[in-house]
Short mmCIF file of C-alpha atoms in Angstrom, two decimals:
data_model
loop_
_atom_site.label_atom_id
_atom_site.label_comp_id
_atom_site.label_asym_id
_atom_site.label_seq_id
_atom_site.Cartn_x
_atom_site.Cartn_y
_atom_site.Cartn_z
CA UNK D 26 89.62 -49.06 13.23
CA UNK D 27 87.46 -49.35 10.19
CA UNK D 28 88.64 -48.19 6.75
CA UNK D 29 86.07 -45.36 6.84
CA UNK D 30 87.47 -44.07 10.15
CA UNK D 31 91.01 -44.18 8.76
CA UNK D 32 89.91 -42.21 5.68
CA UNK D 33 88.09 -39.65 7.85
CA UNK D 34 91.06 -39.22 10.20
CA UNK D 35 93.41 -38.90 7.22
CA UNK D 36 91.13 -36.29 5.63
CA UNK D 37 90.97 -34.27 8.86
CA UNK D 38 94.75 -34.45 9.20
CA UNK D 39 95.19 -33.25 5.60
CA UNK D 40 92.82 -30.32 6.20
CA UNK D 41 94.66 -29.37 9.41
CA UNK D 42 98.05 -29.61 7.67
CA UNK D 43 96.80 -27.53 4.74
CA UNK D 44 95.45 -24.89 7.15
CA UNK D 45 98.77 -24.81 9.03
CA UNK D 46 100.68 -24.48 5.75
CA UNK D 47 98.41 -21.60 4.70
CA UNK D 48 98.87 -19.85 8.05
CA UNK D 49 102.64 -20.34 7.84
CA UNK D 50 102.75 -18.93 4.31
CA UNK D 51 100.73 -15.86 5.34
CA UNK D 52 102.89 -15.31 8.42
CA UNK D 53 106.06 -15.65 6.35
CA UNK D 54 104.83 -13.17 3.71
CA UNK D 55 103.82 -10.69 6.42
CA UNK D 56 107.18 -11.11 8.14
CA UNK D 57 109.04 -10.59 4.85
CA UNK D 58 106.99 -7.48 4.01
CA UNK D 59 107.62 -6.03 7.48
CA UNK D 60 111.33 -6.71 7.05
CA UNK D 61 111.44 -5.06 3.64
CA UNK D 62 109.21 -2.08 4.34
CA UNK D 63 109.76 -1.47 8.07
CA UNK D 64 107.73 1.57 9.20
CA UNK D 65 106.24 1.91 5.71
CA UNK D 66 104.40 -1.38 6.32
CA UNK D 67 102.56 0.10 9.31
CA UNK D 68 101.80 3.32 7.43
CA UNK D 69 100.26 1.46 4.48
CA UNK D 70 98.25 -0.82 6.79
CA UNK D 71 96.84 2.28 8.53
CA UNK D 72 95.90 3.84 5.16
CA UNK D 73 94.22 0.76 3.65
CA UNK D 74 90.85 -0.81 4.49
CA UNK D 75 92.45 -4.06 5.62
CA UNK D 76 95.82 -5.66 6.29
CA UNK D 77 95.42 -7.92 3.27
CA UNK D 78 94.76 -4.89 1.03
CA UNK D 79 97.86 -3.20 2.42
CA UNK D 80 99.97 -6.30 1.87
CA UNK D 81 98.63 -6.58 -1.67
CA UNK D 82 99.68 -2.95 -2.28
CA UNK D 83 103.18 -3.64 -0.92
CA UNK D 84 103.59 -6.76 -3.04
CA UNK D 85 102.53 -4.72 -6.10
CA UNK D 86 105.20 -2.17 -5.22
CA UNK D 87 107.78 -4.96 -5.13
CA UNK D 88 106.64 -6.21 -8.56
CA UNK D 89 106.77 -2.71 -10.11
CA UNK D 90 110.15 -2.11 -8.46
CA UNK D 91 111.51 -5.32 -9.99
CA UNK D 92 110.73 -3.87 -13.44
CA UNK D 93 112.91 -0.78 -12.85
CA UNK D 94 116.38 -0.57 -14.31
CA UNK D 95 118.36 0.88 -11.41
CA UNK D 96 121.93 1.96 -12.14
CA UNK D 97 124.61 2.72 -9.58
CA UNK D 98 126.19 6.15 -9.65
CA UNK D 99 129.58 6.61 -11.20
CA UNK D 100 132.26 8.03 -8.95
CA UNK D 101 132.13 11.27 -10.96
CA UNK D 102 128.39 11.59 -10.33
CA UNK D 103 128.83 10.76 -6.66
CA UNK D 104 131.41 13.53 -6.26
CA UNK D 105 129.26 15.97 -8.24
CA UNK D 106 126.19 15.28 -6.07
CA UNK D 107 128.19 15.53 -2.84
CA UNK D 108 129.54 18.93 -3.94
CA UNK D 109 126.06 20.10 -4.93
CA UNK D 110 124.73 19.03 -1.53
CA UNK D 111 127.51 20.91 0.26
CA UNK D 112 126.48 23.97 -1.76
CA UNK D 113 122.81 23.54 -0.69
CA UNK D 114 123.85 23.42 2.96
CA UNK D 115 126.05 26.49 2.59
CA UNK D 116 123.26 28.48 0.94
CA UNK D 117 120.86 27.55 3.74
CA UNK D 118 122.44 30.17 6.03
CA UNK D 119 121.49 33.08 3.77
CA UNK D 120 118.40 31.68 2.01
CA UNK D 121 116.82 28.76 3.91
CA UNK D 122 113.66 28.64 1.79
CA UNK D 123 115.56 28.57 -1.49
CA UNK D 124 117.95 25.96 -0.09
CA UNK D 125 115.05 23.63 0.76
CA UNK D 126 113.70 24.01 -2.77
CA UNK D 127 117.17 23.29 -4.14
CA UNK D 128 117.49 20.24 -1.86
CA UNK D 129 114.19 18.86 -3.14
CA UNK D 130 115.24 19.45 -6.74
CA UNK D 131 118.71 17.96 -6.23
CA UNK D 132 117.29 14.86 -4.57
CA UNK D 133 114.81 14.44 -7.42
CA UNK D 134 117.68 14.60 -9.95
CA UNK D 135 119.63 11.99 -7.95
CA UNK D 136 116.58 9.72 -7.77
CA UNK D 137 116.10 10.02 -11.53
CA UNK D 138 119.75 9.28 -12.29
CA UNK D 139 119.54 6.14 -10.18
CA UNK D 140 116.58 4.98 -12.30
CA UNK D 141 113.59 5.64 -10.06
CA UNK D 142 110.49 7.32 -11.52
CA UNK D 143 110.17 11.03 -10.78
CA UNK D 144 107.11 12.20 -12.71
CA UNK D 145 104.49 11.34 -10.08
CA UNK D 146 105.46 11.95 -6.44
CA UNK D 147 103.30 9.12 -5.06
CA UNK D 148 104.76 6.59 -7.51
CA UNK D 149 108.26 7.87 -6.76
CA UNK D 150 107.73 7.35 -3.02
CA UNK D 151 106.17 3.93 -3.62
CA UNK D 152 109.20 2.78 -5.61
CA UNK D 153 111.68 4.24 -3.14
CA UNK D 154 109.88 2.44 -0.31
CA UNK D 155 111.08 -0.96 -1.53
CA UNK D 156 114.78 -0.16 -0.97
CA UNK D 157 114.69 2.90 1.29
CA UNK D 158 111.72 2.48 3.63
CA UNK D 159 113.75 3.37 6.72
CA UNK D 160 114.36 6.97 5.61
CA UNK D 161 111.18 7.43 3.59
CA UNK D 162 109.20 8.96 6.44
CA UNK D 163 111.81 11.67 6.76
CA UNK D 164 111.65 12.29 3.01
CA UNK D 165 107.87 12.65 3.19
CA UNK D 166 108.20 15.15 6.04
CA UNK D 167 110.81 17.14 4.12
CA UNK D 168 108.63 17.22 1.04
CA UNK D 169 105.63 18.41 3.07
CA UNK D 170 107.76 21.21 4.56
CA UNK D 171 108.95 22.09 1.05
CA UNK D 172 105.32 22.41 -0.09
CA UNK D 173 104.46 24.48 3.01
CA UNK D 174 107.45 26.69 2.22
CA UNK D 175 106.13 27.27 -1.30
CA UNK D 176 102.90 28.49 0.29
CA UNK D 177 104.92 30.72 2.67
CA UNK D 178 103.91 28.67 5.73
CA UNK D 179 107.21 27.13 6.91
CA UNK D 180 109.31 28.43 9.78
CA UNK D 181 113.10 28.55 9.67
CA UNK D 182 113.23 25.65 12.12
CA UNK D 183 110.96 23.59 9.87
CA UNK D 184 113.19 24.44 6.91
CA UNK D 185 116.23 23.31 8.90
CA UNK D 186 114.44 20.03 9.68
CA UNK D 187 113.58 19.61 5.99
CA UNK D 188 117.23 19.92 4.99
CA UNK D 189 118.20 17.35 7.63
CA UNK D 190 115.47 14.99 6.42
CA UNK D 191 116.46 15.39 2.78
CA UNK D 192 120.06 14.77 3.78
CA UNK D 193 119.15 11.41 5.37
CA UNK D 194 117.71 10.01 2.13
CA UNK D 195 120.36 11.77 0.06
CA UNK D 196 123.13 10.07 2.08
CA UNK D 197 121.42 6.69 1.79
CA UNK D 198 121.04 7.02 -1.98
CA UNK D 199 124.57 8.35 -2.38
CA UNK D 200 125.96 5.56 -0.23
CA UNK D 201 127.82 7.98 2.02
CA UNK D 202 127.26 11.17 3.94
CA UNK D 203 127.44 13.93 1.31
CA UNK D 204 129.18 16.28 3.74
CA UNK D 205 131.13 14.28 6.33
CA UNK D 206 131.01 15.77 9.81
CA UNK D 207 134.67 15.01 10.57
CA UNK D 208 137.34 17.34 9.24
CA UNK D 209 140.06 15.93 6.96
CA UNK D 210 142.51 16.12 9.91
CA UNK D 211 140.15 14.10 12.11
CA UNK D 212 139.61 11.58 9.33
CA UNK D 213 143.37 11.16 8.86
CA UNK D 214 143.88 10.52 12.58
CA UNK D 215 141.04 7.99 12.78
CA UNK D 216 142.23 4.45 12.07
CA UNK D 217 140.59 2.90 9.04
CA UNK D 218 138.96 -0.49 9.13
CA UNK D 219 141.77 -1.94 7.05
CA UNK D 220 144.49 -0.69 9.40
CA UNK D 221 142.84 -2.26 12.45
CA UNK D 222 142.85 -5.76 11.03
#
């Protein structure tokens, strides 16, 4: 083989390797974004003009999210929010519309205390999507029902669904179900993880 052929073959190999590295990098970024954002990834892709525009938007969300100062709740706050949520659920029986409004307001206060933005709904949802994408769709649905309720267009069943959807994100943010379904007696009779080791 002549030196020119060796140079040409080497150049072609370098171009192929560079293309493979670029494809791998893109695949890895896409995989990471899908892992982080879950169903939110597909929603943003459907909304944007292209997949690359959607991925750019999601990466921007991650950058803005990294600038937030998120603070964990104190135990006192956790207990206070759980009690307030139990009150929302209790009031639902007599005033479902008001309870949904209260649930939206309570969740907004919790989000703010954790350090997420709350002034602009779209920005709030964008920031929540980085850590809470799995329950974000339910939050969006609950918020839409809340807005329909304010216009007098929500049925009692829709209001019930809204409370359940709010509860999903509320529990995730709180780190526990705000109103456990088991009674204290059932909880006492259930072996704890520590006792089964």
